């Protein structure tokens, strides 16, 4: 999975504060502060012309530990006080044909001291390459969201995968297999899900330019009680070898939501992504 690294909440605050001071000092000078900052940004992007998009499975991945971390935060005060926090992590360890990957995405929101959003999406996966295009996997993935019709939803599976594309500009792999699903519903009048299921996943990445790339990661789980889809669509712009700006839409869909809940939840995010190797 892609997704969907990252930079510091403090760094965002520092950049914002610096921009405010710079604007106060130079907003009425002959040199535009915005122009200077845009020129610096373009220079950073051009310096990163050698950046490659990530590869999926173990084929082509560097041996050892790699990953990325993202953190974003927004605070408001005045007529109402609110706070929003988003954290993302993607950590990988490759040893020969064996690979281990952990992905986390956490969102928290609060308005006037009352929680309005708190969700966690996670995935832990082991993969083993059989050859350059075929691999096996074992995976546990799910979500925790007290404001959703599914307070928790977990799927444990195993199976095989196939790499359709695997080059410097485009990677696409699919995998599928049986598993077991268990979920706690927020509606006490409904029975929790505890049954066999089948899952299929798709990981796609496309390099659009030397510094811009598109990723789309999809997971679909079928069971008798409900079909759930997780989709993470993101566009990233590299600003340096380690730093990128990432905009994303994380979608969760349930075919049989509880009464009073919509079928689809969308989470929109903009974050600085810091990658480390």
Coordinates of C-alpha atoms in Angstrom, one line a residue:
X1 CA 0.0 0.0 0.0
X2 CA 0.4 3.5 -0.8
X3 CA -0.2 5.6 0.1
X4 CA -0.4 6.8 1.5
X5 CA 5.9 10.2 5.6
X6 CA 6.8 13.1 6.6
X7 CA 7.6 16.5 8.0
X8 CA 7.1 18.2 11.3
X9 CA 4.0 20.0 12.6
X10 CA 6.5 22.4 14.1
X11 CA 8.1 23.0 10.8
X12 CA 4.7 23.9 9.3
X13 CA 4.2 26.4 12.2
X14 CA 7.7 27.8 11.7
X15 CA 7.1 28.3 8.0
X16 CA 3.8 30.0 8.7
X17 CA 5.3 32.3 11.3
X18 CA 8.2 33.1 9.0
X19 CA 5.9 33.9 6.1
X20 CA 3.9 36.3 8.4
X21 CA 7.0 38.2 9.5
X22 CA 8.4 38.4 6.0
X23 CA 5.1 39.7 4.7
X24 CA 5.0 42.4 7.3
X25 CA 8.5 43.5 6.4
X26 CA 8.4 43.3 2.7
X27 CA 4.8 43.4 1.5
X28 CA 5.1 47.0 0.2
X29 CA 8.7 46.8 -1.1
X30 CA 9.6 46.5 -4.8
X31 CA 10.3 42.8 -4.3
X32 CA 7.3 40.6 -3.8
X33 CA 7.6 38.2 -0.8
X34 CA 5.4 35.7 -2.6
X35 CA 7.6 35.9 -5.7
X36 CA 10.8 35.3 -3.8
X37 CA 9.2 32.3 -2.0
X38 CA 7.9 30.9 -5.2
X39 CA 11.3 31.2 -6.9
X40 CA 12.9 29.3 -3.9
X41 CA 10.2 26.6 -4.2
X42 CA 10.8 26.2 -7.9
X43 CA 14.6 25.9 -7.3
X44 CA 14.0 23.2 -4.7
X45 CA 11.8 21.3 -7.2
X46 CA 14.3 21.5 -10.0
X47 CA 17.0 20.3 -7.7
X48 CA 15.0 17.1 -7.2
X49 CA 14.9 15.9 -10.8
X50 CA 16.4 12.5 -9.9
X51 CA 13.6 11.5 -7.5
X52 CA 12.0 8.1 -8.3
X53 CA 8.6 6.9 -7.2
X54 CA 8.4 4.1 -4.7
X55 CA 8.2 0.4 -5.8
X56 CA 5.8 -2.1 -4.6
X57 CA 6.4 -5.6 -3.1
X58 CA 10.1 -6.3 -2.5
X59 CA 11.3 -6.2 -6.1
X60 CA 13.4 -3.1 -6.7
X61 CA 13.2 -1.9 -3.0
X62 CA 16.4 -1.1 -1.2
X63 CA 17.5 -3.7 1.4
X64 CA 17.2 -2.7 5.0
X65 CA 15.0 -0.1 6.6
X66 CA 13.2 2.8 4.8
X67 CA 10.1 4.9 5.3
X68 CA 8.5 8.2 5.7
X69 CA 6.4 10.2 8.2
X70 CA 3.9 13.0 7.9
X71 CA 2.3 15.3 10.4
X72 CA -0.1 18.2 9.9
X73 CA -2.1 20.4 12.3
X74 CA -4.6 23.2 12.1
X75 CA -5.8 25.3 15.1
X76 CA -8.5 28.0 15.1
X77 CA -9.8 30.4 17.8
X78 CA -12.4 33.1 17.9
X79 CA -16.1 32.5 17.6
X80 CA -15.3 28.8 18.0
X81 CA -12.2 26.9 19.0
X82 CA -11.1 24.0 16.9
X83 CA -8.1 21.7 16.4
X84 CA -7.3 19.2 13.7
X85 CA -4.4 16.8 13.7
X86 CA -3.3 14.3 11.1
X87 CA -0.4 11.8 11.3
X88 CA 0.8 9.3 8.6
X89 CA 3.6 6.7 8.7
X90 CA 4.9 4.2 6.2
X91 CA 7.8 2.0 7.3
X92 CA 9.4 -0.8 5.4
X93 CA 12.1 -3.4 6.1
X94 CA 13.5 -5.6 3.4
X95 CA 15.8 -8.6 4.0
X96 CA 16.5 -10.6 0.9
X97 CA 13.2 -11.9 -0.6
X98 CA 11.3 -11.0 2.6
X99 CA 9.6 -7.7 3.2
X100 CA 7.7 -6.1 6.1
X101 CA 5.6 -3.0 5.8
X102 CA 3.6 -0.9 8.4
X103 CA 1.2 1.8 7.3
X104 CA -0.7 4.1 9.7
X105 CA -3.0 7.1 9.1
X106 CA -4.5 8.9 12.1
X107 CA -6.9 11.9 12.2
X108 CA -8.3 13.7 15.2
X109 CA -10.6 16.7 15.3
X110 CA -12.0 18.8 18.2
X111 CA -14.4 21.8 18.3
X112 CA -15.1 23.8 21.5
X113 CA -13.5 21.0 23.6
X114 CA -15.7 18.3 22.0
X115 CA -14.2 15.6 19.8
X116 CA -15.7 15.6 16.4
X117 CA -13.5 13.1 14.5
X118 CA -11.1 10.4 15.5
X119 CA -10.1 7.7 13.1
X120 CA -7.2 5.3 12.6
X121 CA -6.4 3.3 9.4
X122 CA -3.7 0.7 9.6
X123 CA -2.0 -2.1 7.7
X124 CA 0.7 -4.6 8.6
X125 CA 2.0 -6.8 5.8
X126 CA 4.6 -9.5 5.1
X127 CA 5.6 -10.3 1.5
X128 CA 7.9 -12.9 0.0
X129 CA 9.1 -12.8 -3.6
X130 CA 9.0 -16.0 -5.5
X131 CA 10.3 -14.4 -8.7
X132 CA 10.4 -10.8 -10.1
X133 CA 6.7 -10.7 -10.8
X134 CA 5.0 -13.2 -8.4
X135 CA 4.9 -12.9 -4.6
X136 CA 3.0 -14.2 -1.6
X137 CA 1.7 -12.1 1.3
X138 CA 0.1 -12.2 4.8
X139 CA -1.7 -9.1 5.9
X140 CA -3.8 -7.6 8.7
X141 CA -5.6 -4.3 8.0
X142 CA -8.5 -2.3 9.3
X143 CA -9.8 0.9 10.8
X144 CA -11.0 2.3 14.2
X145 CA -13.5 5.2 14.1
X146 CA -15.9 5.9 16.9
X147 CA -17.8 8.4 14.7
X148 CA -18.5 5.8 11.9
X149 CA -21.2 3.1 11.7
X150 CA -18.2 0.6 12.1
X151 CA -16.4 1.5 15.3
X152 CA -13.7 -1.1 14.3
X153 CA -13.2 -3.2 11.2
X154 CA -10.4 -5.7 10.9
X155 CA -9.5 -8.1 8.0
X156 CA -6.8 -10.7 8.3
X157 CA -5.8 -12.4 5.0
X158 CA -3.1 -14.2 3.0
X159 CA -2.7 -15.0 -0.7
X160 CA -0.6 -14.2 -3.8
X161 CA 0.2 -11.1 -5.8
X162 CA 1.3 -10.2 -9.3
X163 CA 3.3 -7.1 -10.6
X164 CA 1.7 -5.8 -13.8
X165 CA 4.1 -2.9 -14.2
X166 CA 7.4 -2.4 -12.5
X167 CA 9.7 0.3 -14.0
X168 CA 11.1 3.7 -13.0
X169 CA 8.0 5.6 -14.2
X170 CA 5.2 3.3 -13.3
X171 CA 4.4 0.5 -10.8
X172 CA 1.2 -1.4 -10.5
X173 CA 0.7 -4.6 -8.5
X174 CA -2.4 -6.5 -7.5
X175 CA -2.9 -9.2 -4.9
X176 CA -5.9 -11.2 -3.6
X177 CA -6.7 -14.0 -1.1
X178 CA -9.1 -15.3 1.4
X179 CA -9.3 -14.2 5.0
X180 CA -11.4 -13.5 8.1
X181 CA -13.2 -10.3 9.0
X182 CA -14.5 -9.1 12.3
X183 CA -16.1 -5.7 13.0
X184 CA -17.8 -3.9 15.9
X185 CA -20.9 -1.8 14.8
X186 CA -21.9 1.4 16.6
X187 CA -25.6 0.4 16.5
X188 CA -26.1 -2.0 19.4
X189 CA -29.3 -3.4 17.8
X190 CA -27.2 -4.9 15.0
X191 CA -25.0 -8.0 15.2
X192 CA -21.3 -7.5 14.9
X193 CA -19.5 -9.0 11.9
X194 CA -17.5 -12.2 12.5
X195 CA -17.1 -14.2 9.3
X196 CA -15.0 -15.4 6.5
X197 CA -14.2 -12.9 3.7
X198 CA -12.2 -12.4 0.5
X199 CA -10.0 -9.4 -0.3
X200 CA -8.3 -7.9 -3.3
X201 CA -5.8 -5.0 -3.3
X202 CA -4.4 -2.7 -6.0
X203 CA -1.3 -0.5 -5.6
X204 CA -0.6 2.0 -8.5
X205 CA 2.0 4.7 -8.9
X206 CA 2.6 6.9 -11.9
X207 CA 5.5 9.3 -12.4
X208 CA 3.9 12.4 -14.1
X209 CA 7.0 14.5 -14.3
X210 CA 10.5 14.4 -12.7
X211 CA 9.0 15.8 -9.5
X212 CA 5.3 15.0 -9.6
X213 CA 3.8 11.6 -9.1
X214 CA 0.3 10.1 -8.6
X215 CA -0.6 7.1 -6.4
X216 CA -3.8 5.2 -5.9
X217 CA -4.1 2.4 -3.4
X218 CA -7.3 0.4 -3.1
X219 CA -8.4 -2.4 -0.8
X220 CA -11.8 -4.2 -1.3
X221 CA -13.1 -6.8 1.2
X222 CA -16.2 -8.9 0.5
X223 CA -18.2 -10.7 3.1
X224 CA -21.8 -11.8 3.6
X225 CA -22.7 -8.9 5.8
X226 CA -21.0 -6.0 4.0
X227 CA -18.6 -4.9 1.3
X228 CA -16.0 -2.4 2.4
X229 CA -13.7 -0.3 0.2
X230 CA -10.7 1.8 1.3
X231 CA -9.1 4.0 -1.4
X232 CA -6.2 6.4 -1.0
X233 CA -5.7 8.8 -4.0
X234 CA -2.7 11.2 -3.7
X235 CA -0.7 13.6 -5.7
X236 CA 2.8 14.4 -4.5
X237 CA 5.2 17.2 -5.5
X238 CA 8.9 16.7 -4.6
X239 CA 10.6 19.8 -3.2
X240 CA 13.9 18.1 -2.2
X241 CA 15.4 14.6 -2.0
X242 CA 13.5 14.1 1.3
X243 CA 10.7 16.6 1.3
X244 CA 7.4 16.6 -0.7
X245 CA 4.0 18.2 -0.6
X246 CA 1.2 15.6 -0.6
X247 CA -2.5 16.1 -1.2
X248 CA -4.8 13.1 -0.8
X249 CA -8.4 11.9 -0.5
X250 CA -8.9 8.8 1.7
X251 CA -12.3 7.2 1.1
X252 CA -14.1 4.5 3.2
X253 CA -17.2 2.9 1.7
X254 CA -19.6 0.4 3.2
X255 CA -22.4 -1.3 1.1
X256 CA -24.5 -1.9 4.3
X257 CA -24.0 1.1 6.7
X258 CA -26.0 1.3 9.9
X259 CA -29.1 3.4 10.1
X260 CA -28.3 7.1 10.1
X261 CA -24.9 6.7 8.5
X262 CA -23.8 7.4 4.9
X263 CA -22.2 4.8 2.8
X264 CA -19.1 6.9 2.1
X265 CA -16.7 8.8 4.3
X266 CA -14.0 11.1 2.7
X267 CA -11.0 12.5 4.4
X268 CA -9.1 15.3 2.6
X269 CA -5.5 16.0 3.5
X270 CA -2.6 18.3 2.7
X271 CA 0.7 17.5 4.3
X272 CA 4.4 17.8 4.1
X273 CA 6.0 14.4 3.6
X274 CA 9.5 13.6 4.9
X275 CA 11.1 10.5 3.6
X276 CA 14.1 8.8 5.2
X277 CA 16.3 5.8 4.0

